[in-house]
Tab-separated table of C-alpha atoms in Angstrom:
chain	number	residue	atom	x	y	z
A	827	MET	CA	0.000	0.000	0.000
A	828	THR	CA	1.050	3.634	-0.391
A	829	GLN	CA	3.278	5.037	2.341
A	830	HIS	CA	1.670	7.797	4.400
A	831	ASP	CA	4.478	10.362	4.377
A	832	SER	CA	3.156	12.261	7.379
A	833	ALA	CA	2.221	9.233	9.500
A	834	ARG	CA	4.659	7.819	12.028
A	835	ALA	CA	3.556	5.570	14.880
A	836	ALA	CA	5.336	4.485	18.041
A	837	VAL	CA	3.870	1.310	19.522
A	838	PHE	CA	4.478	0.671	23.222
A	839	SER	CA	5.062	-2.285	23.720
A	840	ALA	CA	6.064	-5.551	22.006
A	841	GLY	CA	3.447	-7.884	23.513
A	842	SER	CA	1.044	-9.929	21.428
A	843	TRP	CA	-1.519	-7.193	20.698
A	844	GLY	CA	1.079	-4.445	20.391
A	845	THR	CA	2.965	-6.537	17.845
A	846	ALA	CA	-0.226	-7.250	15.908
A	847	VAL	CA	-1.181	-3.562	15.723
A	848	ALA	CA	2.374	-2.636	14.759
A	849	LYS	CA	2.107	-5.102	11.875
A	850	ILE	CA	-1.260	-3.642	10.840
A	851	LEU	CA	0.182	-0.137	10.803
A	852	ALA	CA	3.240	-1.204	8.801
A	853	ASP	CA	1.089	-3.129	6.336
A	854	ALA	CA	-1.023	0.029	5.922
A	855	GLY	CA	2.084	1.966	4.902
A	856	THR	CA	2.614	3.794	8.182
A	857	SER	CA	6.160	4.167	9.502
A	858	VAL	CA	6.284	2.133	12.729
A	859	ILE	CA	8.745	1.726	15.558
A	860	VAL	CA	8.027	-0.604	18.487
A	861	HIS	CA	9.235	0.126	21.984
A	862	ALA	CA	10.292	-3.190	23.524
A	863	ARG	CA	11.045	-3.568	27.201
A	864	ARG	CA	13.538	-6.376	26.591
A	865	GLY	CA	16.623	-5.716	24.501
A	866	GLU	CA	16.656	-9.179	22.956
A	867	ILE	CA	13.157	-8.661	21.561
A	868	ALA	CA	14.175	-5.360	19.953
A	869	VAL	CA	17.250	-6.988	18.434
A	870	ALA	CA	15.213	-9.894	17.072
A	871	ILE	CA	12.656	-7.552	15.483
A	872	ASN	CA	15.415	-5.480	13.870
A	873	THR	CA	17.597	-8.344	12.646
A	874	GLN	CA	15.302	-11.332	12.196
A	875	HIS	CA	12.000	-9.486	11.613
A	876	ARG	CA	10.360	-11.729	14.206
A	877	ASN	CA	9.045	-11.363	17.745
A	878	PRO	CA	10.345	-14.526	19.434
A	879	GLY	CA	8.450	-13.786	22.620
A	880	TYR	CA	5.008	-14.055	21.015
A	881	PHE	CA	5.035	-14.874	17.294
A	882	PRO	CA	8.308	-16.598	16.431
A	883	ASP	CA	6.678	-18.258	13.425
A	884	ILE	CA	5.441	-15.083	11.706
A	885	ALA	CA	7.602	-12.683	9.688
A	886	LEU	CA	7.153	-9.006	10.433
A	887	PRO	CA	7.353	-6.301	7.753
A	888	ALA	CA	10.985	-5.423	7.061
A	889	ALA	CA	10.262	-1.723	7.564
A	890	LEU	CA	9.038	-2.328	11.123
A	891	THR	CA	11.799	-1.511	13.622
A	892	ALA	CA	12.201	-1.627	17.398
A	893	THR	CA	14.075	0.107	20.207
A	894	THR	CA	14.330	-0.002	23.991
A	895	ASP	CA	14.688	3.789	24.144
A	896	PRO	CA	11.308	5.499	24.710
A	897	ALA	CA	12.622	8.897	23.641
A	898	ALA	CA	13.906	7.507	20.345
A	899	ALA	CA	10.608	5.722	19.726
A	900	LEU	CA	8.573	8.865	20.353
A	901	ALA	CA	10.728	11.283	18.363
A	902	GLY	CA	8.511	12.752	15.647
A	903	ALA	CA	5.644	10.330	16.335
A	904	ASP	CA	2.214	11.312	15.055
A	905	PHE	CA	0.661	8.483	17.066
A	906	LEU	CA	1.644	6.889	20.352
A	907	VAL	CA	-0.091	3.509	20.495
A	908	LEU	CA	-0.252	2.088	24.019
A	909	SER	CA	-0.605	-1.660	24.497
A	910	ILE	CA	0.472	-2.414	28.047
A	911	PRO	CA	-1.318	-3.863	31.097
A	912	ALA	CA	-3.842	-1.347	32.394
A	913	GLN	CA	-2.490	-1.588	35.933
A	914	THR	CA	0.988	-0.414	34.826
A	915	LEU	CA	-0.190	2.480	32.669
A	916	ARG	CA	0.124	5.204	35.299
A	917	THR	CA	3.672	4.271	36.307
A	918	ASN	CA	4.892	3.933	32.737
A	919	LEU	CA	3.346	7.214	31.601
A	920	ALA	CA	5.160	9.026	34.393
A	921	THR	CA	8.377	8.020	32.616
A	922	TRP	CA	7.233	8.384	29.024
A	923	ALA	CA	5.185	11.601	29.203
A	924	PRO	CA	8.113	14.050	28.871
A	925	HIS	CA	8.951	12.533	25.468
A	926	ILE	CA	5.438	12.811	23.977
A	927	GLY	CA	5.196	15.460	21.251
A	928	ASP	CA	2.835	18.414	21.493
A	929	ASP	CA	0.715	17.166	18.592
A	930	THR	CA	1.012	13.414	19.130
A	931	VAL	CA	-2.315	11.566	19.262
A	932	ILE	CA	-2.309	8.887	21.955
A	933	VAL	CA	-4.164	5.694	21.039
A	934	SER	CA	-5.103	3.255	23.782
A	935	LEU	CA	-5.417	-0.460	23.028
A	936	MET	CA	-5.978	-1.295	26.696
A	937	LYS	CA	-9.073	-3.075	27.964
A	938	GLY	CA	-8.956	-2.732	31.718
A	939	ILE	CA	-9.989	-0.489	34.612
A	940	GLU	CA	-7.384	0.735	37.088
A	941	GLN	CA	-7.828	-1.031	40.422
A	942	SER	CA	-6.895	1.869	42.684
A	943	SER	CA	-8.779	4.719	41.005
A	944	HIS	CA	-11.440	2.885	38.938
A	945	LEU	CA	-10.444	5.092	35.999
A	946	ARG	CA	-10.479	4.087	32.341
A	947	ALA	CA	-7.236	4.191	30.352
A	948	SER	CA	-8.145	7.394	28.501
A	949	GLN	CA	-8.761	9.165	31.800
A	950	ILE	CA	-5.387	8.065	33.178
A	951	ILE	CA	-3.688	9.193	29.972
A	952	THR	CA	-5.106	12.725	30.178
A	953	GLU	CA	-4.304	12.906	33.886
A	954	MET	CA	-0.704	11.726	33.577
A	955	THR	CA	0.279	13.482	30.345
A	956	GLY	CA	-1.744	16.685	30.540
A	957	VAL	CA	-2.936	16.230	26.943
A	958	SER	CA	-6.480	17.231	26.088
A	959	ALA	CA	-9.140	14.539	25.705
A	960	ASP	CA	-9.428	15.229	21.972
A	961	ARG	CA	-5.877	13.924	21.519
A	962	VAL	CA	-6.706	10.569	23.112
A	963	ALA	CA	-8.265	7.783	21.047
A	964	VAL	CA	-9.258	4.191	21.774
A	965	LEU	CA	-9.104	1.237	19.400
A	966	SER	CA	-11.377	-1.647	20.354
A	967	GLY	CA	-13.141	-4.549	18.686
A	968	PRO	CA	-13.139	-8.318	18.104
A	969	ASN	CA	-9.406	-8.527	17.496
A	970	LEU	CA	-7.663	-11.774	18.391
A	971	ALA	CA	-3.968	-11.088	17.839
A	972	ARG	CA	-3.042	-14.485	16.397
A	973	GLU	CA	-5.714	-14.272	13.683
A	974	ILE	CA	-4.638	-10.765	12.736
A	975	MET	CA	-0.990	-11.803	12.573
A	976	ASN	CA	-2.110	-14.488	10.118
A	977	GLY	CA	-3.780	-11.819	7.972
A	978	GLN	CA	-7.326	-12.989	8.669
A	979	PRO	CA	-10.100	-10.381	8.258
A	980	ALA	CA	-10.991	-8.221	11.246
A	981	ALA	CA	-12.511	-4.856	12.087
A	982	ALA	CA	-12.400	-2.428	14.997
A	983	THR	CA	-13.711	0.897	16.213
A	984	ILE	CA	-11.504	3.948	16.710
A	985	ALA	CA	-13.164	6.289	19.194
A	986	CYS	CA	-11.966	9.846	19.718
A	987	PRO	CA	-13.698	13.147	20.549
A	988	ASP	CA	-11.791	14.702	17.630
A	989	GLU	CA	-13.271	13.262	14.451
A	990	ASP	CA	-10.277	14.348	12.381
A	991	ALA	CA	-7.836	12.558	14.700
A	992	ALA	CA	-9.938	9.401	14.507
A	993	ARG	CA	-9.968	9.591	10.702
A	994	ARG	CA	-6.206	10.090	10.555
A	995	PHE	CA	-5.558	7.000	12.645
A	996	GLN	CA	-8.177	5.146	10.613
A	997	LYS	CA	-6.164	5.904	7.485
A	998	ALA	CA	-2.942	4.892	9.234
A	999	CYS	CA	-4.227	1.380	10.071
A	1000	HIS	CA	-6.590	0.516	7.209
A	1001	THR	CA	-5.414	-2.574	5.320
A	1002	GLY	CA	-6.923	-5.217	3.094
A	1003	TYR	CA	-7.524	-7.417	6.136
A	1004	PHE	CA	-8.174	-4.822	8.849
A	1005	ARG	CA	-11.140	-2.446	8.554
A	1006	PRO	CA	-11.357	0.356	11.149
A	1007	TYR	CA	-14.518	2.374	11.787
A	1008	THR	CA	-14.690	5.677	13.686
A	1009	SER	CA	-16.764	6.840	16.629
A	1010	ALA	CA	-16.835	9.611	19.227
A	1011	ASP	CA	-17.921	7.297	22.072
A	1012	VAL	CA	-14.695	6.748	23.996
A	1013	ALA	CA	-16.419	5.664	27.210
A	1014	GLY	CA	-18.591	3.119	25.421
A	1015	CYS	CA	-15.642	1.555	23.626
A	1016	GLU	CA	-13.524	1.375	26.771
A	1017	LEU	CA	-16.245	-0.068	28.966
A	1018	GLY	CA	-17.264	-2.598	26.330
A	1019	GLY	CA	-13.651	-3.735	26.092
A	1020	ALA	CA	-13.134	-3.938	29.854
A	1021	VAL	CA	-16.345	-5.649	30.948
A	1022	LYS	CA	-16.272	-8.259	28.178
A	1023	ASN	CA	-13.126	-9.686	29.781
A	1024	VAL	CA	-15.037	-10.405	32.974
A	1025	ILE	CA	-17.894	-11.979	31.031
A	1026	ALA	CA	-15.352	-14.096	29.129
A	1027	LEU	CA	-14.062	-15.386	32.468
A	1028	ALA	CA	-17.611	-16.466	33.291
A	1029	VAL	CA	-18.069	-18.182	29.928
A	1030	GLY	CA	-14.723	-19.920	30.321
A	1031	ILE	CA	-15.694	-21.121	33.785
A	1032	ALA	CA	-18.938	-22.522	32.393
A	1033	SER	CA	-17.016	-24.335	29.671
A	1034	GLY	CA	-14.469	-25.678	32.151
A	1035	MET	CA	-17.275	-26.993	34.356
A	1036	GLY	CA	-18.716	-28.871	31.388
A	1037	LEU	CA	-21.778	-26.655	31.007
A	1038	GLY	CA	-23.185	-26.496	27.505
A	1039	HIS	CA	-23.681	-23.891	24.822
A	1040	ASN	CA	-27.033	-22.822	26.278
A	1041	ALA	CA	-25.327	-21.703	29.487
A	1042	GLN	CA	-22.543	-19.979	27.587
A	1043	ALA	CA	-24.996	-18.144	25.317
A	1044	MET	CA	-26.960	-17.075	28.381
A	1045	LEU	CA	-23.849	-15.593	29.953
A	1046	ILE	CA	-22.860	-13.768	26.757
A	1047	THR	CA	-26.343	-12.310	26.303
A	1048	ARG	CA	-26.901	-11.293	29.892
A	1049	GLY	CA	-23.297	-10.107	30.031
A	1050	LEU	CA	-24.025	-7.724	27.192
A	1051	ALA	CA	-27.078	-6.469	29.081
A	1052	GLU	CA	-25.106	-5.601	32.206
A	1053	THR	CA	-22.254	-4.115	30.187
A	1054	THR	CA	-24.720	-1.853	28.395
A	1055	ARG	CA	-26.387	-0.810	31.652
A	1056	LEU	CA	-23.084	0.327	33.126
A	1057	ALA	CA	-21.849	2.009	29.955
A	1058	VAL	CA	-25.068	3.986	29.429
A	1059	ALA	CA	-25.071	5.036	33.087
A	1060	MET	CA	-21.559	6.396	32.509
A	1061	GLY	CA	-22.553	8.392	29.435
A	1062	ALA	CA	-22.014	5.923	26.602
A	1063	HIS	CA	-24.349	5.490	23.636
A	1064	PRO	CA	-26.197	2.153	23.673
A	1065	ALA	CA	-25.508	1.636	19.961
A	1066	THR	CA	-21.784	1.399	20.725
A	1067	LEU	CA	-22.410	-1.688	22.835
A	1068	ALA	CA	-24.280	-3.307	19.954
A	1069	GLY	CA	-21.302	-2.705	17.654
A	1070	LEU	CA	-17.748	-3.934	17.199
A	1071	ALA	CA	-16.442	-2.589	20.511
A	1072	GLY	CA	-19.373	-4.108	22.387
A	1073	LEU	CA	-21.102	-7.192	21.047
A	1074	GLY	CA	-18.370	-7.964	18.527
A	1075	ASP	CA	-15.562	-7.959	21.070
A	1076	LEU	CA	-17.720	-9.820	23.586
A	1077	VAL	CA	-18.521	-12.668	21.195
A	1078	ALA	CA	-14.927	-13.096	20.025
A	1079	THR	CA	-13.469	-13.031	23.527
A	1080	CYS	CA	-16.084	-15.349	24.993
A	1081	SER	CA	-16.044	-17.837	22.118
A	1082	SER	CA	-12.430	-18.295	21.086
A	1083	PRO	CA	-9.811	-20.561	22.695
A	1084	LEU	CA	-7.324	-17.863	21.623
A	1085	SER	CA	-8.840	-15.551	24.251
A	1086	ARG	CA	-6.702	-15.439	27.378
A	1087	ASN	CA	-9.692	-14.414	29.549
A	1088	ARG	CA	-11.821	-17.327	28.375
A	1089	THR	CA	-8.812	-19.638	28.775
A	1090	PHE	CA	-8.217	-18.388	32.315
A	1091	GLY	CA	-11.877	-18.961	33.152
A	1092	THR	CA	-11.758	-22.474	31.691
A	1093	LEU	CA	-8.878	-23.315	34.008
A	1094	LEU	CA	-10.865	-22.019	36.975
A	1095	GLY	CA	-13.855	-24.073	35.873
A	1096	ARG	CA	-11.680	-27.189	35.848
A	1097	GLY	CA	-10.777	-26.610	39.468
A	1098	LEU	CA	-7.526	-24.641	39.357
A	1099	SER	CA	-7.019	-21.831	41.837
A	1100	VAL	CA	-6.525	-18.237	40.697
A	1101	GLU	CA	-2.822	-18.595	41.451
A	1102	GLU	CA	-2.558	-21.851	39.476
A	1103	ALA	CA	-4.470	-20.398	36.511
A	1104	THR	CA	-2.209	-17.322	36.556
A	1105	ALA	CA	0.890	-19.512	36.431
A	1106	ALA	CA	-0.579	-21.604	33.619
A	1107	THR	CA	-1.564	-18.674	31.369
A	1108	ARG	CA	1.630	-16.620	31.955
A	1109	GLN	CA	0.124	-13.481	30.407
A	1110	THR	CA	-1.849	-10.543	31.771
A	1111	THR	CA	-5.530	-11.411	32.066
A	1112	GLU	CA	-7.276	-8.047	32.294
A	1113	GLY	CA	-10.604	-9.469	33.484
A	1114	VAL	CA	-8.971	-10.822	36.629
A	1115	LYS	CA	-7.303	-7.488	37.341
A	1116	SER	CA	-10.351	-5.331	36.560
A	1117	ALA	CA	-13.367	-7.252	37.905
A	1118	GLU	CA	-13.399	-5.619	41.329
A	1119	ALA	CA	-12.873	-2.126	39.887
A	1120	ILE	CA	-15.719	-2.640	37.402
A	1121	LEU	CA	-17.974	-3.784	40.230
A	1122	ALA	CA	-17.039	-0.638	42.173
A	1123	LEU	CA	-18.109	1.450	39.164
A	1124	ALA	CA	-21.410	-0.443	39.083
A	1125	HIS	CA	-22.036	0.308	42.752
A	1126	ALA	CA	-21.097	3.963	42.256
A	1127	HIS	CA	-23.623	4.305	39.431
A	1128	ASP	CA	-26.286	2.132	41.081
A	1129	VAL	CA	-26.137	-0.449	38.270
A	1130	GLU	CA	-26.923	-4.120	38.785
A	1131	MET	CA	-24.204	-6.407	37.371
A	1132	PRO	CA	-24.866	-9.925	38.704
A	1133	ILE	CA	-22.310	-11.764	36.536
A	1134	THR	CA	-19.534	-9.327	37.380
A	1135	ASP	CA	-20.550	-9.503	41.045
A	1136	VAL	CA	-20.278	-13.299	41.120
A	1137	ILE	CA	-16.990	-13.410	39.197
A	1138	SER	CA	-15.448	-10.808	41.499
A	1139	ALA	CA	-16.541	-12.830	44.528
A	1140	LEU	CA	-15.132	-16.021	43.017
A	1141	LEU	CA	-11.776	-14.413	42.196
A	1142	ASN	CA	-11.538	-13.111	45.755
A	1143	GLY	CA	-12.340	-16.509	47.284
A	1144	LYS	CA	-15.693	-15.415	48.700
A	1145	VAL	CA	-17.701	-18.114	46.887
A	1146	THR	CA	-17.006	-21.541	45.403
A	1147	LEU	CA	-17.699	-22.559	41.800
A	1148	ASP	CA	-20.909	-24.302	42.797
A	1149	GLN	CA	-22.024	-21.322	44.855
A	1150	ALA	CA	-21.259	-18.988	41.934
A	1151	THR	CA	-23.399	-21.065	39.571
A	1152	ALA	CA	-26.225	-21.223	42.087
A	1153	ALA	CA	-26.069	-17.472	42.685
A	1154	LEU	CA	-26.628	-16.774	39.003
A	1155	MET	CA	-29.335	-19.381	38.392
A	1156	HIS	CA	-31.344	-18.734	41.555
A	1157	ARG	CA	-31.801	-15.007	41.050
A	1158	PRO	CA	-35.468	-13.913	41.159
A	1159	PRO	CA	-37.174	-14.070	37.726
A	1160	LYS	CA	-37.926	-10.707	36.160
A	1161	PRO	CA	-38.659	-9.098	32.751
A	1162	GLU	CA	-35.739	-9.216	30.294
A	1163	ARG	CA	-34.060	-5.839	30.008
């Protein structure tokens, strides 16, 4: 595709989703540099055009480069793309913020809620960097990194208060296999992406316990209902939750064995402890980290979220698997809303 002369993106960092988005950007003709925490990963990307930590079997575009120096990565960047665990965002931004350009648009790929403050990623970004909200965008949708690395079709939503900024990033990441849409609903996209991880834990648990597709479909459907209730209470548009960043992301994350949240839940459903499941998955599982914070948001906005409530209790050892199942199935019957 044609190179975008004015578009340069710095992707922080070199995890699975960061690598996938870096590849998308490079394939779209955008100049991309990845900030890797580990020197050996940066060297491998630069010399072997591979990320041995996540996708050793997939060649990266030759033009895609990497560095361990945040200042070098951010020099002249039009876009700073953040793909790090939500719970480390604040600390990392304290180090990176001085290197962010005055006109750089910051794009969050994160799908978690900070445990201590209950803030969304975009809110932490504006707080820690001092940039205005119209320079902060969110990319969210049904995007399993392995499928995208294989060039399989996918789509996502880019939400930003500044429509022009959203369109510019849309152009920077539009490829033959990746179709981005734009939106102004940042809160809706972020909450859809965060809560779906908790619902995916529930679906995984059901699968691990041997429950059937009826139970899993019930959890997905009612999970969407409680996600929408919270998002709308926090100012989101309900249509966002019916789109790629809501229903689309929810279905992909709850249905695919490639989903780390569903996989984590499956391990819990088979009887592993939270500690054992964490050791087995070896990657950040945002639903585990964010469940309690999401429940706190629900309480603050007087929103009923029974699935999130039960999953939070289970993760904190307050209920057993059998008690969690009973809690969901024995709730009083009521009209579907």
